[in-house]
Amino acid sequence: MAFRTEEEQALLRVGPGTPSGEVFRRYWLPVESSANLGGGRGAFAGTNNPLRVKLLGEDLVLFRDASGKPGLLAEHCSHRGTSLAYGRVEDDGLRCLYHGWLYGRDGTCLETPAEPPNSSFKLTVKHPSYPCVEVGGLIFTYMGPPDKQPPFPRYEELFRADGVRIAGDAARISNWPWFAQALDNILDVWHREVLHGWYRGAPPRSQIHWERDGRPATPIKYERTPWGACYVYLATGRRPGRYEYHETHAVLPCQRAANAGGKGIKWAVPLDDHRTRWFSVTFHPFADGDLQAAARAGGGSSFSDGHGAAPDDWMEQVGHWWNLGHPLHGQSWEDEVAMSTQGVPECDDLPDFARWHLASSDRGLLLMRELWREQVELVRQGLDPIGVARESGDDELIRVPALQADVDQDEGMRLFSLGLEERMAEMAQRKPGQYARAR
């Protein structure tokens, strides 16, 4: 199967008014790590206030007023366009350095000092702004139509209270477009075997394979879910008689969940059409043991994405932001090389999709592309895209039943044969640590 380059590239733009940009603007997205934004009082006091940020192709300024609450404004002043990144944060807003116009967090123009004292001109100005929610060590924003703003989704990674939460510092910015991860890579089972298994100086492990050495082919399946899609497989383990049950979920618009019990979720957020910024939150229940010991041991994907232990000075690197901070910056070097080199100059450094030759191993990619087109059409019709819940209970957590487990073959096939709803019910009843993570 081949894509038509022109159609696909139109689908992959994220600026205002673009088909995919409008889909993204129906979701809450992380815009910054809490630890990176100074201002306010107490633990959040600091110098990085305001901060210039970019999201979905828009130039923005993030700040905290004296209450400690974040506000997100369009970067350029509504008066004469001066950058508010150089503005002064005051008790109730952000003041432009050029003529002193003062804006509240909601974009209300509070003062226009150069106008006569009795002037009501400020009442005619509403500066572009976006609402913010700060939770779990990240600052989220909603950039869509106000009348379509959904409730904030209560992912358990962000709202569980029975452990320690670690928010990434979001320092990793990849020079590849968002779709490379969110649509093309996240449900790509085979790249995990080849890219992340064959090119590290050791013999290939052949954990995912077709029939080989008398072993049956690796069971693999792809499923739609209430929040996106997932893959499930049962790979050959590194020890005789052991298997790796692996379930990874794509949570639209750009999230990856791969650890059960709310222990790990990542966002591949588009800054613009060509760059992606990574945000992550991991959660460690108290029952799982000592946090610092887990960090120094690598902690699987929670701390190092499975590629090595966190450094000894990881707490110093994250600035002692408790409920913590994160020492590492996301996916591995292999992904950076594989995805940042797909673009070609004649296609504005995006891939020339007409040259692609998709095969049976690309089922995950095709499922995600199909799913995304459906969301574009839903939004075009004025409907909510997948995963936007408007009637969930205030205390109800969103539990994604992702799991990686070291099991024997019988238990692995039992898990593999379960449907999504059955897996969700079982994950909800499982005790922390019931399954060891596959190694």
Short mmCIF file of C-alpha atoms in Angstrom, two decimals, residues 3-435:
data_model
loop_
_atom_site.label_atom_id
_atom_site.label_comp_id
_atom_site.label_asym_id
_atom_site.label_seq_id
_atom_site.Cartn_x
_atom_site.Cartn_y
_atom_site.Cartn_z
CA PHE A 3 0.12 6.94 0.54
CA ARG A 4 -0.44 9.98 -1.63
CA THR A 5 2.14 12.47 -0.42
CA GLU A 6 0.06 15.61 -0.95
CA GLU A 7 -2.95 14.27 0.97
CA GLU A 8 -0.86 12.93 3.82
CA GLN A 9 1.14 16.12 4.25
CA ALA A 10 -2.03 18.20 4.44
CA LEU A 11 -3.17 15.87 7.20
CA LEU A 12 0.03 16.30 9.18
CA ARG A 13 0.08 20.09 9.59
CA VAL A 14 -0.83 21.32 13.07
CA GLY A 15 -1.26 25.10 12.78
CA PRO A 16 -4.58 26.91 13.36
CA GLY A 17 -7.24 25.89 10.87
CA THR A 18 -5.46 22.76 9.63
CA PRO A 19 -7.39 19.47 9.84
CA SER A 20 -5.05 17.85 12.36
CA GLY A 21 -4.44 21.12 14.17
CA GLU A 22 -8.16 21.29 14.87
CA VAL A 23 -8.12 17.74 16.27
CA PHE A 24 -5.27 18.58 18.64
CA ARG A 25 -7.17 21.67 19.73
CA ARG A 26 -9.99 19.51 21.13
CA TYR A 27 -7.72 17.95 23.77
CA TRP A 28 -5.82 19.16 26.83
CA LEU A 29 -2.08 19.11 26.03
CA PRO A 30 0.99 19.59 28.23
CA VAL A 31 2.75 22.86 27.48
CA GLU A 32 5.46 22.95 30.16
CA SER A 33 6.88 21.17 33.19
CA SER A 34 5.88 22.81 36.48
CA ALA A 35 9.49 22.78 37.66
CA ASN A 36 10.62 24.85 34.66
CA LEU A 37 8.34 27.81 35.34
CA GLY A 38 9.35 30.15 38.14
CA GLY A 39 7.28 32.81 39.83
CA GLY A 40 4.48 32.53 42.32
CA ARG A 41 5.40 31.73 45.87
CA GLY A 42 7.09 28.98 47.85
CA ALA A 43 8.29 25.95 45.90
CA PHE A 44 7.64 27.59 42.53
CA ALA A 45 9.56 30.83 43.19
CA GLY A 46 12.26 31.41 40.61
CA THR A 47 13.52 33.50 37.71
CA ASN A 48 12.05 31.65 34.72
CA ASN A 49 8.88 33.69 34.66
CA PRO A 50 7.62 34.41 32.04
CA LEU A 51 8.69 31.70 29.59
CA ARG A 52 8.44 31.80 25.82
CA VAL A 53 6.88 28.54 24.58
CA LYS A 54 5.62 27.15 21.29
CA LEU A 55 2.73 24.75 20.78
CA LEU A 56 0.86 23.65 17.64
CA GLY A 57 2.70 26.28 15.61
CA GLU A 58 1.68 29.17 17.89
CA ASP A 59 4.11 31.48 19.69
CA LEU A 60 3.01 31.84 23.32
CA VAL A 61 4.13 33.14 26.70
CA LEU A 62 3.58 31.20 29.92
CA PHE A 63 3.72 32.94 33.30
CA ARG A 64 2.61 32.74 36.93
CA ASP A 65 1.01 35.64 38.70
CA ALA A 66 1.38 36.19 42.46
CA SER A 67 -1.24 33.53 43.19
CA GLY A 68 1.08 30.93 41.69
CA LYS A 69 -1.44 30.03 39.01
CA PRO A 70 -0.20 29.77 35.40
CA GLY A 71 -1.50 31.81 32.51
CA LEU A 72 -0.85 31.31 28.79
CA LEU A 73 -1.02 34.27 26.41
CA ALA A 74 -0.23 34.88 22.75
CA GLU A 75 3.34 36.16 22.67
CA HIS A 76 2.81 39.46 20.88
CA CYS A 77 1.09 42.33 22.67
CA SER A 78 -2.30 43.33 21.27
CA HIS A 79 -1.17 46.98 21.27
CA ARG A 80 1.79 47.05 18.89
CA GLY A 81 3.15 43.53 18.83
CA THR A 82 6.03 43.66 21.32
CA SER A 83 6.93 40.25 22.74
CA LEU A 84 5.40 39.64 26.14
CA ALA A 85 8.28 37.24 26.85
CA TYR A 86 10.06 40.40 28.03
CA GLY A 87 7.11 41.54 30.08
CA ARG A 88 6.98 42.03 33.86
CA VAL A 89 4.96 39.65 36.00
CA GLU A 90 2.82 41.47 38.55
CA ASP A 91 0.35 40.41 41.22
CA ASP A 92 -2.56 39.98 38.84
CA GLY A 93 -1.02 39.62 35.40
CA LEU A 94 1.71 40.23 32.85
CA ARG A 95 2.66 43.79 31.81
CA CYS A 96 4.15 44.65 28.42
CA LEU A 97 7.43 46.55 28.70
CA TYR A 98 6.69 48.86 25.73
CA HIS A 99 3.62 50.86 26.88
CA GLY A 100 2.64 49.03 30.04
CA TRP A 101 -0.49 47.24 28.95
CA LEU A 102 -1.36 44.73 31.67
CA TYR A 103 -3.06 41.41 30.88
CA GLY A 104 -4.69 38.96 33.28
CA ARG A 105 -4.35 35.19 32.92
CA ASP A 106 -7.55 35.08 30.87
CA GLY A 107 -6.34 37.77 28.43
CA THR A 108 -8.41 40.58 29.96
CA CYS A 109 -6.73 43.93 29.43
CA LEU A 110 -6.51 45.38 32.96
CA GLU A 111 -4.55 48.59 32.38
CA THR A 112 -3.48 50.88 29.51
CA PRO A 113 -1.29 53.43 31.37
CA ALA A 114 -0.66 55.71 28.38
CA GLU A 115 -4.40 56.34 27.88
CA PRO A 116 -6.31 59.05 29.80
CA PRO A 117 -7.35 58.03 33.34
CA ASN A 118 -11.04 57.95 32.43
CA SER A 119 -10.50 55.97 29.21
CA SER A 120 -12.53 52.79 28.76
CA PHE A 121 -10.41 51.70 25.80
CA LYS A 122 -9.03 48.71 27.73
CA LEU A 123 -12.54 47.25 27.78
CA THR A 124 -12.41 46.87 24.00
CA VAL A 125 -9.32 44.65 24.08
CA LYS A 126 -9.25 40.89 24.73
CA HIS A 127 -5.80 39.40 24.26
CA PRO A 128 -5.62 35.81 22.95
CA SER A 129 -5.24 33.43 25.88
CA TYR A 130 -5.70 29.77 26.72
CA PRO A 131 -6.85 28.16 29.99
CA CYS A 132 -4.34 26.18 32.03
CA VAL A 133 -4.56 23.27 34.45
CA GLU A 134 -1.55 22.34 36.58
CA VAL A 135 -1.50 18.77 37.83
CA GLY A 136 1.00 16.00 38.39
CA GLY A 137 4.02 18.23 37.78
CA LEU A 138 2.91 19.40 34.33
CA ILE A 139 1.03 22.45 33.05
CA PHE A 140 -1.68 21.63 30.50
CA THR A 141 -3.62 23.90 28.19
CA TYR A 142 -6.67 23.68 25.95
CA MET A 143 -6.39 25.64 22.68
CA GLY A 144 -9.72 24.91 21.03
CA PRO A 145 -13.09 26.67 20.87
CA PRO A 146 -14.26 27.65 24.39
CA ASP A 147 -17.68 26.07 23.86
CA LYS A 148 -15.99 22.74 23.05
CA GLN A 149 -13.67 22.71 26.09
CA PRO A 150 -13.89 19.25 27.69
CA PRO A 151 -13.38 18.37 31.36
CA PHE A 152 -9.76 17.67 32.20
CA PRO A 153 -9.09 13.91 31.81
CA ARG A 154 -8.28 12.19 35.10
CA TYR A 155 -5.49 9.81 34.08
CA GLU A 156 -4.37 7.80 37.06
CA GLU A 157 -0.73 8.74 36.39
CA LEU A 158 -1.71 12.31 37.25
CA PHE A 159 -4.19 11.80 40.08
CA ARG A 160 -3.28 8.72 42.10
CA ALA A 161 -2.34 9.66 45.64
CA ASP A 162 -0.84 6.43 47.02
CA GLY A 163 2.74 6.88 45.85
CA VAL A 164 5.37 9.18 44.37
CA ARG A 165 4.85 10.96 41.08
CA ILE A 166 7.77 11.94 38.84
CA ALA A 167 7.20 14.54 36.13
CA GLY A 168 9.69 14.83 33.31
CA ASP A 169 11.55 18.08 32.75
CA ALA A 170 10.49 18.10 29.06
CA ALA A 171 14.01 18.98 27.94
CA ARG A 172 13.92 16.62 24.98
CA ILE A 173 12.87 18.18 21.67
CA SER A 174 13.07 15.87 18.66
CA ASN A 175 13.70 17.06 15.16
CA TRP A 176 10.95 14.95 13.71
CA PRO A 177 7.26 15.73 13.23
CA TRP A 178 4.68 14.54 15.75
CA PHE A 179 3.08 11.96 13.47
CA ALA A 180 6.32 9.96 13.26
CA GLN A 181 5.83 8.92 16.89
CA ALA A 182 2.10 9.31 17.53
CA LEU A 183 0.85 7.67 14.32
CA ASP A 184 3.69 5.74 12.73
CA ASN A 185 5.89 4.50 15.57
CA ILE A 186 3.82 3.92 18.66
CA LEU A 187 2.10 0.74 17.42
CA ASP A 188 5.05 -0.42 15.34
CA VAL A 189 5.90 -3.76 16.97
CA TRP A 190 8.65 -4.75 14.59
CA HIS A 191 10.80 -1.64 14.98
CA ARG A 192 11.11 -2.56 18.64
CA GLU A 193 12.66 -5.89 17.69
CA VAL A 194 14.91 -4.60 14.92
CA LEU A 195 15.84 -1.01 15.77
CA HIS A 196 15.96 -1.47 19.53
CA GLY A 197 17.14 -5.08 19.52
CA TRP A 198 19.60 -5.63 16.70
CA TYR A 199 21.78 -2.53 16.79
CA ARG A 200 23.36 -2.44 20.23
CA GLY A 201 26.49 -4.45 19.69
CA ALA A 202 25.03 -7.75 20.89
CA PRO A 203 23.60 -10.66 18.88
CA PRO A 204 19.90 -10.19 18.00
CA ARG A 205 17.66 -11.70 20.66
CA SER A 206 14.87 -12.62 18.23
CA GLN A 207 12.20 -12.10 20.87
CA ILE A 208 9.68 -11.16 18.17
CA HIS A 209 9.84 -13.47 15.18
CA TRP A 210 8.06 -15.60 12.62
CA GLU A 211 8.39 -19.36 13.04
CA ARG A 212 11.98 -20.00 14.04
CA ASP A 213 13.93 -22.94 15.51
CA GLY A 214 10.76 -24.92 16.02
CA ARG A 215 9.05 -22.05 17.86
CA PRO A 216 5.70 -20.75 16.65
CA ALA A 217 5.42 -17.19 15.38
CA THR A 218 5.07 -14.46 18.01
CA PRO A 219 1.37 -13.84 18.73
CA ILE A 220 0.57 -10.20 17.86
CA LYS A 221 -2.79 -8.41 17.76
CA TYR A 222 -4.01 -4.84 17.33
CA GLU A 223 -7.19 -3.46 18.89
CA ARG A 224 -9.22 -0.30 18.96
CA THR A 225 -9.91 1.15 22.41
CA PRO A 226 -12.09 3.90 23.93
CA TRP A 227 -9.07 6.23 23.83
CA GLY A 228 -7.28 5.10 20.67
CA ALA A 229 -5.68 1.76 19.88
CA CYS A 230 -3.18 -0.75 21.25
CA TYR A 231 -1.03 -3.71 20.35
CA VAL A 232 -0.55 -6.88 22.37
CA TYR A 233 2.11 -9.53 21.84
CA LEU A 234 3.73 -12.44 23.66
CA ALA A 235 7.47 -12.37 22.94
CA THR A 236 10.04 -15.06 23.60
CA GLY A 237 11.74 -14.25 26.91
CA ARG A 238 15.43 -14.00 27.61
CA ARG A 239 15.29 -17.03 29.89
CA PRO A 240 14.16 -20.51 28.82
CA GLY A 241 10.46 -21.07 29.40
CA ARG A 242 9.73 -17.40 30.09
CA TYR A 243 7.80 -14.97 27.92
CA GLU A 244 7.24 -11.23 27.79
CA TYR A 245 3.61 -10.20 27.71
CA HIS A 246 3.63 -6.68 26.30
CA GLU A 247 0.73 -4.28 25.85
CA THR A 248 1.22 -0.68 24.69
CA HIS A 249 -1.58 1.84 24.19
CA ALA A 250 -1.81 4.84 21.90
CA VAL A 251 -3.95 7.40 23.73
CA LEU A 252 -5.05 10.08 21.31
CA PRO A 253 -3.98 12.59 20.36
CA CYS A 254 -0.30 11.88 21.12
CA GLN A 255 0.13 9.81 24.27
CA ARG A 256 1.83 6.49 24.88
CA ALA A 257 0.94 4.29 27.87
CA ALA A 258 2.99 1.15 28.42
CA ASN A 259 3.00 0.46 32.16
CA ALA A 260 0.05 -0.93 34.10
CA GLY A 261 -1.26 0.68 37.25
CA GLY A 262 -0.71 4.22 36.04
CA LYS A 263 3.06 3.87 36.16
CA GLY A 264 3.97 5.57 32.92
CA ILE A 265 2.60 7.84 30.23
CA LYS A 266 4.31 10.06 27.66
CA TRP A 267 3.15 12.81 25.34
CA ALA A 268 4.79 13.52 21.95
CA VAL A 269 3.49 17.08 21.61
CA PRO A 270 3.93 18.95 18.31
CA LEU A 271 5.63 22.32 18.67
CA ASP A 272 5.11 22.89 14.95
CA ASP A 273 5.01 20.81 11.77
CA HIS A 274 8.58 19.57 12.20
CA ARG A 275 9.47 19.39 15.90
CA THR A 276 8.14 17.32 18.79
CA ARG A 277 8.56 17.93 22.51
CA TRP A 278 8.40 15.06 24.97
CA PHE A 279 6.57 15.17 28.29
CA SER A 280 6.37 12.28 30.73
CA VAL A 281 4.89 11.35 34.08
CA THR A 282 5.64 8.15 35.96
CA PHE A 283 4.02 6.98 39.17
CA HIS A 284 5.51 4.68 41.80
CA PRO A 285 3.11 3.22 44.38
CA PHE A 286 4.51 3.12 47.89
CA ALA A 287 4.07 -0.66 47.88
CA ASP A 288 6.68 -0.99 45.15
CA GLY A 289 9.55 -0.18 47.49
CA ASP A 290 12.21 2.49 47.83
CA LEU A 291 12.09 5.15 45.13
CA GLN A 292 15.77 6.09 45.10
CA ALA A 293 16.78 2.45 44.82
CA ALA A 294 14.42 2.11 41.86
CA ALA A 295 15.98 5.15 40.20
CA ARG A 296 19.53 3.87 40.55
CA ALA A 297 18.50 0.47 39.22
CA GLY A 298 17.10 2.06 36.10
CA GLY A 299 13.47 1.45 36.97
CA GLY A 300 12.66 0.04 33.53
CA SER A 301 10.83 2.45 31.26
CA SER A 302 9.85 4.63 34.20
CA PHE A 303 13.29 6.18 34.60
CA SER A 304 15.41 5.32 31.62
CA ASP A 305 13.14 3.85 28.98
CA GLY A 306 14.87 0.54 29.58
CA HIS A 307 18.25 1.68 28.26
CA GLY A 308 20.29 2.09 31.45
CA ALA A 309 20.27 3.33 35.01
CA ALA A 310 19.62 6.89 36.05
CA PRO A 311 22.75 8.82 37.08
CA ASP A 312 23.67 9.06 40.75
CA ASP A 313 22.97 12.80 40.77
CA TRP A 314 19.51 12.48 39.24
CA MET A 315 17.89 14.41 42.10
CA GLU A 316 20.30 17.30 41.61
CA GLN A 317 19.59 17.32 37.88
CA VAL A 318 15.87 17.76 38.42
CA GLY A 319 16.25 20.47 41.04
CA HIS A 320 14.67 18.50 43.91
CA TRP A 321 11.18 19.07 42.59
CA TRP A 322 9.03 16.92 44.85
CA ASN A 323 6.69 15.31 43.94
CA LEU A 324 9.89 14.90 42.07
CA GLY A 325 11.44 15.61 38.73
CA HIS A 326 12.97 13.46 36.02
CA PRO A 327 16.67 12.96 35.21
CA LEU A 328 16.33 11.67 31.68
CA HIS A 329 14.88 13.11 28.54
CA GLY A 330 12.85 10.48 26.72
CA GLN A 331 13.26 7.99 23.92
CA SER A 332 16.52 6.54 22.70
CA TRP A 333 19.06 7.62 20.14
CA GLU A 334 17.88 4.92 17.75
CA ASP A 335 14.45 6.52 17.40
CA GLU A 336 16.02 9.92 16.83
CA VAL A 337 18.04 8.59 13.89
CA ALA A 338 15.24 6.50 12.41
CA MET A 339 12.56 9.16 12.46
CA SER A 340 14.48 12.42 12.00
CA THR A 341 15.98 11.19 8.72
CA GLN A 342 12.70 10.32 6.96
CA GLY A 343 12.10 13.78 5.54
CA VAL A 344 13.36 15.00 2.17
CA PRO A 345 13.99 18.63 1.08
CA GLU A 346 11.58 18.50 -1.88
CA CYS A 347 8.74 17.73 0.57
CA ASP A 348 9.54 20.52 3.04
CA ASP A 349 11.59 18.01 5.06
CA LEU A 350 8.55 15.78 5.54
CA PRO A 351 8.57 12.25 4.10
CA ASP A 352 7.75 11.60 0.47
CA PHE A 353 4.98 9.15 1.27
CA ALA A 354 4.48 8.17 -2.36
CA ARG A 355 7.82 6.35 -2.18
CA TRP A 356 6.83 4.26 0.83
CA HIS A 357 5.98 0.58 0.35
CA LEU A 358 3.89 -0.51 3.31
CA ALA A 359 3.69 -4.20 4.11
CA SER A 360 1.89 -6.59 6.47
CA SER A 361 4.18 -5.60 9.35
CA ASP A 362 2.82 -2.03 9.11
CA ARG A 363 -0.65 -2.92 10.42
CA GLY A 364 -0.22 -0.74 13.49
CA LEU A 365 0.71 2.29 11.38
CA LEU A 366 -2.26 1.75 9.07
CA LEU A 367 -4.63 1.40 12.02
CA MET A 368 -3.40 4.67 13.53
CA ARG A 369 -3.65 6.55 10.22
CA GLU A 370 -7.20 5.26 9.74
CA LEU A 371 -8.12 6.22 13.29
CA TRP A 372 -6.69 9.72 12.88
CA ARG A 373 -8.62 10.35 9.68
CA GLU A 374 -11.78 9.41 11.55
CA GLN A 375 -11.03 12.02 14.23
CA VAL A 376 -10.45 14.70 11.58
CA GLU A 377 -13.88 13.95 10.16
CA LEU A 378 -15.56 13.95 13.60
CA VAL A 379 -14.10 17.35 14.43
CA ARG A 380 -15.05 18.67 10.99
CA GLN A 381 -18.64 17.72 11.82
CA GLY A 382 -18.47 19.53 15.15
CA LEU A 383 -18.32 16.31 17.20
CA ASP A 384 -15.89 15.24 19.92
CA PRO A 385 -12.91 13.10 18.91
CA ILE A 386 -12.21 9.79 20.59
CA GLY A 387 -11.32 9.84 24.28
CA VAL A 388 -13.05 13.12 25.11
CA ALA A 389 -15.34 12.26 28.04
CA ARG A 390 -17.95 14.80 29.16
CA GLU A 391 -19.96 12.75 31.65
CA SER A 392 -17.34 10.89 33.70
CA GLY A 393 -17.57 11.06 37.48
CA ASP A 394 -15.49 13.69 39.24
CA ASP A 395 -13.50 11.03 41.12
CA GLU A 396 -13.33 8.42 38.37
CA LEU A 397 -9.80 7.72 37.15
CA ILE A 398 -8.98 6.79 33.58
CA ARG A 399 -7.14 3.46 33.82
CA VAL A 400 -5.33 2.29 30.71
CA PRO A 401 -4.61 -1.46 31.10
CA ALA A 402 -1.08 -1.38 29.70
CA LEU A 403 1.16 -4.14 31.02
CA GLN A 404 4.62 -5.59 30.53
CA ALA A 405 5.05 -8.83 32.43
CA ASP A 406 7.47 -11.74 32.81
CA VAL A 407 5.23 -14.85 32.59
CA ASP A 408 5.23 -18.49 31.58
CA GLN A 409 3.64 -19.51 28.32
CA ASP A 410 0.29 -20.58 29.76
CA GLU A 411 -0.21 -17.33 31.67
CA GLY A 412 1.00 -15.34 28.69
CA MET A 413 -1.47 -16.94 26.32
CA ARG A 414 -4.25 -16.52 28.87
CA LEU A 415 -3.55 -12.79 29.03
CA PHE A 416 -3.17 -12.56 25.26
CA SER A 417 -6.56 -14.20 24.68
CA LEU A 418 -8.44 -11.75 26.93
CA GLY A 419 -10.50 -9.00 25.33
CA LEU A 420 -9.94 -5.37 26.23
CA GLU A 421 -12.78 -5.14 28.73
CA GLU A 422 -11.64 -8.37 30.41
CA ARG A 423 -8.09 -7.01 30.69
CA MET A 424 -9.34 -3.73 32.11
CA ALA A 425 -11.34 -5.57 34.77
CA GLU A 426 -8.38 -7.76 35.67
CA MET A 427 -5.93 -4.86 35.85
CA ALA A 428 -8.28 -3.00 38.19
CA GLN A 429 -8.20 -5.92 40.66
CA ARG A 430 -4.49 -6.67 40.46
CA LYS A 431 -2.27 -5.75 43.37
CA PRO A 432 0.82 -3.58 42.80
CA GLY A 433 3.83 -5.72 41.93
CA GLN A 434 1.77 -8.85 41.16
CA TYR A 435 3.67 -9.24 37.92
#
